[in-house]
XYZ file of N, CA and C in Angstrom:
636
model
N -15.044 -0.200 -11.299
C -14.162 0.558 -12.103
C -13.662 1.847 -11.465
N -12.482 2.257 -11.513
C -11.555 3.432 -11.319
C -12.365 4.506 -11.947
N -12.653 5.515 -11.091
C -13.079 6.880 -11.995
C -13.092 7.754 -10.677
N -13.048 9.216 -11.210
C -12.915 10.280 -10.179
C -14.046 10.437 -9.219
N -15.198 9.759 -9.246
C -16.121 9.638 -8.351
C -16.225 8.857 -7.185
N -15.379 7.852 -7.468
C -15.201 6.778 -6.640
C -13.967 6.457 -6.152
N -12.860 7.406 -6.265
C -11.510 6.965 -6.110
C -10.873 7.988 -5.358
N -10.272 7.723 -4.288
C -9.248 8.634 -3.406
C -7.673 8.311 -4.042
N -7.046 9.357 -3.887
C -5.568 9.306 -4.179
C -4.902 9.992 -2.720
N -4.304 9.099 -2.238
C -3.724 9.280 -1.110
C -1.958 9.277 -1.070
N -1.599 10.512 -0.855
C -0.232 10.978 -0.792
C 0.468 10.819 0.470
N 1.649 9.919 0.810
C 2.544 10.286 1.663
C 3.086 11.725 1.318
N 3.831 12.158 2.502
C 4.390 13.848 1.925
C 5.948 13.492 1.911
N 6.796 13.099 2.934
C 8.205 12.955 3.006
C 8.586 12.120 1.974
N 9.410 12.587 0.956
C 10.356 11.882 -0.037
C 9.120 11.531 -1.150
N 8.020 11.886 -1.061
C 6.914 11.801 -2.162
C 6.445 13.285 -2.730
N 6.173 13.953 -1.691
C 5.798 15.420 -2.160
C 6.868 16.451 -2.041
N 7.738 16.140 -0.991
C 8.968 17.089 -0.993
C 10.139 16.194 -0.462
N 11.380 16.859 -0.345
C 12.569 15.919 0.140
C 12.539 15.928 1.452
N 13.161 14.870 2.056
C 13.429 14.718 3.421
C 14.993 15.055 3.585
N 15.423 16.067 4.436
C 16.954 16.251 4.339
C 17.351 15.715 5.901
N 17.260 14.513 5.932
C 17.688 13.725 7.514
C 19.088 13.947 7.715
N 19.857 13.673 6.580
C 21.112 13.913 6.556
C 21.844 15.032 7.128
N 21.030 16.332 6.424
C 21.384 17.499 7.104
C 21.163 17.881 8.432
N 20.115 17.477 8.706
C 19.684 17.487 10.394
C 20.675 16.817 11.134
N 20.983 15.359 10.852
C 21.958 14.524 11.496
C 23.440 15.472 11.874
N 23.912 16.032 10.754
C 24.952 16.765 10.683
C 25.038 17.847 11.759
N 23.851 18.428 11.938
C 23.623 19.890 12.703
C 23.655 19.445 14.069
N 23.428 18.150 14.134
C 23.250 17.806 15.827
C 24.548 16.619 16.232
N 25.615 16.663 15.250
C 26.726 15.984 15.520
C 26.613 14.449 14.893
N 25.956 14.105 14.245
C 25.971 12.685 13.897
C 26.382 12.505 12.359
N 27.291 11.562 12.266
C 27.851 11.346 10.811
C 26.582 10.662 10.177
N 25.949 9.770 10.426
C 24.749 9.056 9.565
C 23.866 8.609 10.693
N 22.859 7.971 9.692
C 21.777 7.394 10.371
C 22.020 6.204 11.587
N 22.961 5.349 10.980
C 23.122 4.397 11.703
C 23.941 4.978 13.209
N 24.968 5.962 12.809
C 25.308 6.172 14.456
C 24.330 6.738 15.023
N 23.412 7.466 14.407
C 22.215 8.181 15.403
C 21.520 7.205 15.976
N 21.217 6.130 15.446
C 20.240 4.924 15.930
C 21.359 4.365 16.910
N 22.564 4.260 16.991
C 23.140 3.400 17.811
C 23.369 3.840 19.312
N 23.538 5.195 19.158
C 23.701 6.143 20.491
C 22.731 6.498 21.381
N 23.157 6.367 22.577
C 21.832 6.646 23.491
C 21.234 8.081 23.312
N 22.158 9.093 23.010
C 21.535 10.459 22.620
C 20.525 10.247 21.511
N 21.103 9.647 20.368
C 20.183 9.615 19.195
C 18.870 8.936 19.676
N 18.919 7.658 20.330
C 17.869 6.888 20.715
C 16.808 7.931 21.464
N 17.284 8.659 22.433
C 16.331 9.379 23.202
C 15.884 10.676 22.285
N 16.502 10.975 21.312
C 15.816 12.099 20.286
C 14.888 11.377 19.529
N 15.131 10.033 19.066
C 14.143 9.339 18.317
C 12.811 8.946 19.224
N 13.054 8.740 20.337
C 11.996 8.360 21.123
C 10.982 9.536 21.403
N 11.734 10.784 21.926
C 10.828 11.845 21.786
C 10.218 12.449 20.585
N 10.939 11.944 19.448
C 10.246 12.328 17.781
C 8.851 11.662 17.844
N 8.962 10.297 18.199
C 7.860 9.467 17.785
C 6.798 9.983 18.958
N 7.204 10.416 20.115
C 6.010 10.933 20.740
C 5.353 12.281 20.366
N 6.273 13.083 19.552
C 6.000 14.335 19.128
C 5.017 13.891 17.910
N 5.385 13.020 17.111
C 4.573 12.814 16.060
C 3.416 11.982 15.971
N 3.033 11.348 17.426
C 1.848 10.806 17.555
C 1.105 11.401 18.587
N 1.446 12.684 18.740
C 0.443 13.563 19.660
C 0.601 13.531 21.010
N 1.701 12.834 21.553
C 1.748 12.659 23.026
C 2.494 13.303 23.532
N 3.305 14.397 22.783
C 4.132 15.453 23.364
C 3.618 16.637 22.621
N 3.397 17.999 23.277
C 3.262 19.130 22.662
C 4.402 19.805 22.363
N 4.212 20.425 21.237
C 5.303 21.403 20.510
C 6.390 21.933 21.679
N 5.731 22.748 22.452
C 6.661 22.926 23.653
C 7.448 21.977 24.451
N 6.756 20.916 24.956
C 7.591 19.845 25.623
C 8.415 19.277 24.773
N 8.009 18.875 23.365
C 9.229 18.389 22.423
C 10.349 19.103 22.506
N 10.172 20.346 22.244
C 11.457 21.344 22.101
C 12.140 21.233 23.325
N 11.716 21.444 24.559
C 12.494 21.489 25.600
C 13.079 20.199 25.894
N 12.644 18.892 25.485
C 13.652 17.612 25.491
C 14.658 17.661 24.481
N 14.286 18.112 23.343
C 15.160 17.939 22.244
C 16.330 19.198 22.478
N 15.843 20.310 22.894
C 16.868 21.271 23.155
C 17.957 20.928 24.242
N 17.475 20.006 25.106
C 18.346 19.544 26.373
C 19.226 18.438 25.637
N 19.024 17.717 24.601
C 19.896 16.563 24.036
C 20.990 17.195 22.894
N 20.582 18.417 22.533
C 21.475 19.009 21.553
C 22.308 20.164 22.081
N 21.958 20.480 23.329
C 22.829 21.687 23.975
C 24.223 21.888 23.802
N 24.814 22.723 23.198
C 25.903 23.030 23.126
C 26.461 24.474 24.076
N 25.542 25.129 24.324
C 25.648 26.427 25.352
C 24.746 26.214 26.386
N 24.870 25.549 27.455
C 23.890 25.330 28.254
C 23.625 26.905 29.167
N 24.513 27.794 28.854
C 24.445 29.115 29.588
C 23.348 29.917 28.731
N 23.172 29.414 27.553
C 22.427 30.452 26.761
C 20.931 30.428 27.211
N 20.270 31.647 26.934
C 18.933 32.120 27.431
C 18.082 31.066 27.115
N 16.932 30.458 27.955
C 16.121 29.399 27.330
C 15.568 29.719 26.065
N 15.002 30.863 25.780
C 14.374 31.311 24.612
C 15.348 31.198 23.390
N 16.472 31.336 23.667
C 17.612 31.158 22.516
C 17.741 29.553 22.273
N 17.960 29.002 23.292
C 17.973 27.341 23.096
C 16.780 26.644 22.485
N 15.511 27.114 22.851
C 14.525 26.550 22.212
C 14.205 27.070 20.849
N 14.684 28.272 20.477
C 14.550 28.473 19.247
C 15.812 27.891 18.142
N 16.758 27.595 19.071
C 17.975 26.719 18.004
C 17.154 25.436 17.858
N 16.602 24.943 18.887
C 15.963 23.622 18.842
C 15.087 23.201 17.443
N 14.356 24.513 17.686
C 12.991 24.403 16.546
C 13.778 24.883 15.030
N 14.789 25.325 15.034
C 15.416 25.868 13.843
C 16.112 24.335 13.129
N 16.690 23.645 14.108
C 17.330 22.581 13.830
C 16.596 21.468 13.273
N 15.363 21.259 14.054
C 14.368 20.331 13.617
C 13.785 20.676 12.288
N 13.846 21.873 12.044
C 13.008 22.301 10.562
C 13.946 21.781 9.446
N 15.119 21.628 9.908
C 16.085 21.160 8.691
C 15.697 20.121 8.079
N 15.085 19.243 8.370
C 14.488 17.811 8.082
C 13.722 18.326 6.721
N 12.909 19.114 6.636
C 11.790 19.492 5.632
C 12.884 20.145 4.543
N 12.778 19.609 3.442
C 13.437 20.117 2.206
C 12.388 20.861 1.149
N 12.671 20.826 0.075
C 12.011 21.334 -0.983
C 11.005 20.740 -1.738
N 9.925 20.942 -2.382
C 8.949 20.192 -3.222
C 9.777 19.434 -4.276
N 9.481 18.249 -4.583
C 9.811 17.168 -5.512
C 9.501 17.718 -6.906
N 10.134 17.609 -7.988
C 9.678 18.193 -9.065
C 8.387 17.097 -9.750
N 7.741 17.862 -10.561
C 6.482 17.260 -11.451
C 5.468 16.843 -10.398
N 5.305 16.702 -9.140
C 4.241 16.362 -8.335
C 3.277 17.491 -8.328
N 3.747 18.771 -8.451
C 2.494 19.769 -8.600
C 1.695 19.462 -9.815
N 2.423 19.262 -10.780
C 1.585 19.499 -12.437
C 0.675 18.090 -12.119
N 1.029 16.743 -11.529
C 0.227 15.470 -11.302
C -0.972 16.054 -10.347
N -0.637 16.583 -9.373
C -1.696 16.928 -8.366
C -2.961 17.958 -8.993
N -2.126 18.876 -9.608
C -3.158 19.923 -10.496
C -4.238 19.084 -11.394
N -3.628 18.031 -12.202
C -4.493 17.407 -13.111
C -5.516 16.169 -12.497
N -4.898 15.940 -11.342
C -5.981 15.027 -10.597
C -7.013 15.787 -9.971
N -6.877 16.932 -9.287
C -7.518 17.849 -8.895
C -8.725 18.232 -9.684
N -8.093 18.655 -10.991
C -9.116 19.114 -12.325
C -10.124 18.114 -12.763
N -9.592 16.849 -12.421
C -10.768 15.902 -13.155
C -11.466 15.539 -11.780
N -11.226 16.051 -10.440
C -12.262 15.729 -9.484
C -11.933 14.433 -8.729
N -11.035 13.903 -8.580
C -10.588 13.119 -7.649
C -10.604 13.469 -6.215
N -10.745 12.505 -5.138
C -10.801 12.856 -4.026
C -9.105 12.907 -3.470
N -8.515 13.979 -3.161
C -7.184 13.900 -2.702
C -7.041 14.209 -1.305
N -5.905 13.479 -0.794
C -5.481 13.312 0.584
C -3.938 13.140 1.020
N -3.591 13.504 1.924
C -2.428 13.389 2.575
C -2.661 12.052 3.568
N -1.396 11.432 3.752
C -1.232 10.530 5.052
C 0.182 10.524 5.239
N 0.210 10.969 6.277
C 1.618 11.158 6.652
C 2.114 10.902 8.140
N 3.345 10.417 8.563
C 3.891 10.311 9.827
C 4.526 11.854 9.851
N 3.850 12.713 10.839
C 4.706 13.982 10.604
C 4.179 14.833 12.212
N 4.978 15.762 12.384
C 4.499 16.445 13.809
C 4.130 17.792 13.198
N 3.505 18.644 14.144
C 2.937 19.939 13.907
C 3.946 20.996 13.318
N 5.163 20.914 13.811
C 6.216 22.081 13.331
C 6.453 21.409 11.880
N 6.628 20.349 11.460
C 6.860 19.904 10.033
C 5.783 20.184 9.368
N 4.482 20.080 9.833
C 3.285 20.170 9.067
C 3.044 21.717 8.703
N 3.489 22.289 9.566
C 3.337 23.912 9.155
C 4.337 24.403 8.176
N 5.600 23.709 7.989
C 6.602 23.843 6.728
C 5.883 23.547 5.654
N 5.419 22.045 5.925
C 4.972 21.627 4.511
C 3.910 22.425 3.585
N 3.157 23.289 4.473
C 2.077 24.004 4.223
C 2.376 25.547 3.248
N 3.964 25.732 3.740
C 4.754 26.712 3.042
C 5.402 26.049 2.047
N 5.988 25.064 1.877
C 6.689 24.565 0.883
C 6.002 23.895 -0.421
N 4.745 23.292 -0.262
C 4.300 22.723 -1.322
C 3.364 23.811 -1.964
N 3.575 23.984 -3.290
C 2.889 24.976 -4.085
C 1.633 24.545 -4.388
N 1.302 23.152 -4.094
C -0.152 22.695 -4.363
C -0.941 22.207 -3.197
N -0.378 22.534 -1.852
C -0.680 22.453 -0.695
C -2.525 22.515 -0.816
N -2.981 23.628 -1.396
C -4.429 23.940 -1.384
C -5.247 23.126 -2.221
N -4.490 22.232 -2.844
C -5.178 21.309 -3.635
C -5.568 20.116 -3.251
N -4.898 19.805 -1.945
C -5.248 18.545 -1.360
C -5.822 18.977 0.178
N -7.109 18.932 0.381
C -7.699 19.520 1.379
C -7.948 18.350 2.493
N -7.627 17.249 2.418
C -7.826 16.308 3.227
C -6.753 15.642 3.772
N -6.597 15.738 5.478
C -5.236 15.621 5.928
C -5.320 14.482 6.985
N -4.726 13.300 6.673
C -4.857 12.317 7.829
C -2.983 12.506 8.412
N -3.048 12.613 9.386
C -1.603 12.896 10.251
C -1.500 12.215 11.320
N -0.159 11.633 11.673
C 0.031 10.875 12.626
C -0.184 11.358 13.966
N 0.075 12.839 14.245
C 0.076 13.544 15.364
C -1.324 13.896 15.706
N -2.284 13.682 14.567
C -3.782 13.935 15.076
C -4.504 12.461 15.330
N -4.046 11.690 14.564
C -4.601 10.026 14.691
C -4.094 9.363 15.830
N -2.912 9.644 16.213
C -2.201 8.880 17.375
C -1.377 7.740 17.290
N -1.015 7.603 16.003
C -0.203 6.418 15.696
C 0.434 6.541 14.410
N 1.753 5.800 14.100
C 2.317 6.083 12.843
C 2.077 4.796 11.827
N 2.215 4.863 10.678
C 2.476 3.874 9.832
C 3.635 2.972 10.272
N 3.338 1.724 10.127
C 2.184 0.652 9.137
C 1.231 0.469 10.140
N 0.975 1.137 11.238
C -0.130 0.351 12.437
C -1.607 0.449 11.762
N -1.960 -0.872 11.891
C -3.592 -0.798 11.167
C -4.455 0.398 11.567
N -4.203 0.881 12.868
C -5.272 1.600 13.015
C -5.286 3.244 12.172
N -3.964 3.318 11.776
C -3.782 4.710 10.972
C -4.555 4.548 9.572
N -4.624 3.244 8.937
C -5.277 2.873 7.824
C -6.755 3.083 7.909
N -7.141 2.464 9.198
C -8.685 2.339 9.406
C -9.052 3.560 9.868
N -8.610 4.586 10.081
C -9.142 5.841 10.343
C -9.181 6.406 8.951
N -8.568 6.404 8.060
C -8.519 6.829 6.834
C -9.744 6.218 6.158
N -9.909 4.940 6.088
C -11.161 4.494 5.569
C -12.370 4.480 6.174
N -12.365 4.714 7.371
C -13.887 5.325 7.858
C -14.046 6.929 7.919
N -13.267 7.666 7.685
C -13.245 8.966 7.362
C -13.569 9.315 5.910
N -13.043 8.536 4.982
C -13.581 8.770 3.518
C -15.239 8.808 3.307
N -15.436 9.732 2.129
C -16.912 9.727 2.023
C -17.483 8.302 1.615
N -18.523 7.884 1.636
C -18.950 6.559 1.496
C -19.270 6.096 -0.083
N -18.936 7.371 -1.156
C -18.724 7.070 -2.261
C -17.563 6.332 -2.795
N -16.322 6.649 -2.022
C -15.106 6.196 -2.229
C -15.203 4.496 -1.993
N -14.925 4.161 -3.180
C -14.635 2.637 -3.432
C -13.205 2.185 -3.723
N -12.348 2.930 -4.250
C -11.161 2.578 -4.430
C -9.923 3.619 -3.946
N -9.032 2.980 -2.994
C -7.967 4.016 -2.472
C -6.593 3.841 -3.333
N -6.004 4.825 -4.030
C -4.723 4.621 -4.510
C -3.616 5.360 -3.720
N -2.645 4.739 -2.972
C -1.850 5.126 -2.099
C -0.423 4.851 -2.334
N 0.233 5.889 -2.434
C 1.756 6.184 -2.580
C 2.689 6.424 -1.541
N 3.738 5.729 -1.131
C 4.566 5.864 0.189
C 5.876 5.569 -0.283
N 6.924 6.143 -0.039
C 8.197 5.719 0.003
C 8.802 4.438 0.774
N 7.862 4.163 1.710
C 8.514 3.164 2.625
C 7.696 1.806 2.164
N 8.426 0.659 1.950
C 8.066 -0.382 1.541
C 7.155 -1.032 2.455
N 7.184 -0.912 3.856
C 6.407 -1.557 5.099
C 4.846 -1.082 4.817
N 4.987 0.316 4.601
C 3.685 1.118 4.744
C 2.872 0.726 3.371
N 3.657 0.277 2.370
C 2.949 0.216 0.770
C 2.420 -1.348 1.247
N 3.008 -2.079 1.626
C 2.735 -3.594 2.100
C 1.481 -3.662 2.832
N 1.288 -2.854 4.075
C 0.381 -2.550 4.909
C -0.984 -2.323 4.444
N -0.864 -1.248 3.636
C -2.003 -0.653 2.920
C -2.563 -1.580 1.670
N -1.570 -2.529 1.016
C -2.064 -3.507 0.168
C -2.685 -4.558 0.589
N -2.359 -4.751 1.910
C -3.114 -5.896 2.361
C -4.455 -5.691 3.080
N -4.901 -4.440 3.039
C -6.302 -4.006 3.149
C -7.048 -3.639 1.926
N -6.371 -4.066 0.765
C -7.252 -3.875 -0.437
C -7.012 -2.677 -1.246
N -6.067 -1.725 -0.619
C -5.755 -0.577 -1.417
C -4.626 -0.862 -2.593
N -5.022 0.056 -3.550
C -4.034 -0.135 -4.875
C -2.811 0.904 -4.504
N -1.512 0.227 -4.510
C -0.437 0.714 -3.954
C 0.605 0.800 -5.039
N 1.671 1.875 -4.427
C 2.584 2.069 -5.337
C 3.889 2.531 -4.293
N 4.847 1.763 -4.417
C 6.117 2.127 -3.696
C 6.997 3.328 -4.394
N 6.766 4.776 -4.033
C 7.280 5.738 -4.517
C 8.780 5.846 -4.399
N 9.379 5.765 -5.555
C 10.932 5.921 -5.676
C 11.161 7.035 -6.534
N 10.494 7.544 -7.495
C 10.760 8.807 -8.365
C 9.189 9.194 -8.797
N 9.160 10.357 -9.045
C 7.821 11.167 -9.492
C 7.481 10.561 -10.841
N 8.192 10.102 -11.741
C 7.829 9.777 -13.075
C 7.054 8.341 -13.399
N 7.789 7.563 -12.244
C 7.278 6.342 -12.076
C 5.708 6.301 -11.749
N 5.360 6.983 -10.507
C 3.985 7.305 -10.265
C 3.033 7.896 -11.090
N 3.834 9.054 -12.023
C 2.792 9.698 -13.042
C 2.449 8.591 -13.730
N 3.495 7.563 -14.443
C 3.067 6.399 -15.422
C 2.223 5.849 -14.899
N 1.895 5.438 -13.622
C 0.951 4.381 -13.037
C -0.302 5.266 -13.076
N -0.269 6.731 -12.896
C -1.607 7.145 -12.870
C -2.222 7.308 -14.282
N -1.183 7.397 -15.155
C -1.786 7.507 -16.593
C -2.429 5.995 -17.029
N -1.786 4.990 -16.534
C -2.313 3.783 -16.921
C -3.646 3.296 -16.114
N -3.728 3.817 -14.859
C -4.632 3.484 -14.254
C -5.931 4.202 -13.798
N -5.700 5.700 -14.126
C -6.839 6.617 -13.547
C -7.503 7.186 -15.021
N -8.619 7.166 -15.323
C -9.153 7.898 -16.242
C -9.435 8.985 -15.888
N -9.574 10.314 -16.767
C -9.312 10.293 -18.062
C -7.906 10.926 -17.980
N -6.908 10.383 -17.168
C -5.626 11.245 -17.140
C -4.850 11.190 -18.174
């Protein structure tokens, strides 16, 4: 039986807790849309370095050097300015907190559920998340790709979570905006929800989680 003492509620971050502004980022570096970005050599290079950054294989400094070189429109600018511009543009991806999630997290925290993040994310973006989310302090358990070394839906990232959870946890409820991640977690016996809007996840919690 699901109850607060034996259940972990695991949240993805992007497009679950806060908005991902990928289109704003793309426009800032000269791409019309994601398809254009993924089809061009420059976009593919940026994506390659982003994956290395999000899996902990590139430091923040090394990533910014690579990224700055791929977006440079003023190669004569001082390196410090080029790196700062690269950082500012990379931060454009992280948007604002989504509505209603804060109230849900506060309610789950008050009931004593084990709360965690499971996110594909880099150190720069996670620092922003800490500033953006009003309820960040209520979710003390952080399973992050750049610390674990792989991205969802790789089996190792889910196995890492399972191993790290307290022995009292018998149920894992997981919400993510990407269907492939939801399917991978479901295949491991997790209770899953494909996140599309906060209201639907809140309704699931009301149906599933006593005494919500």
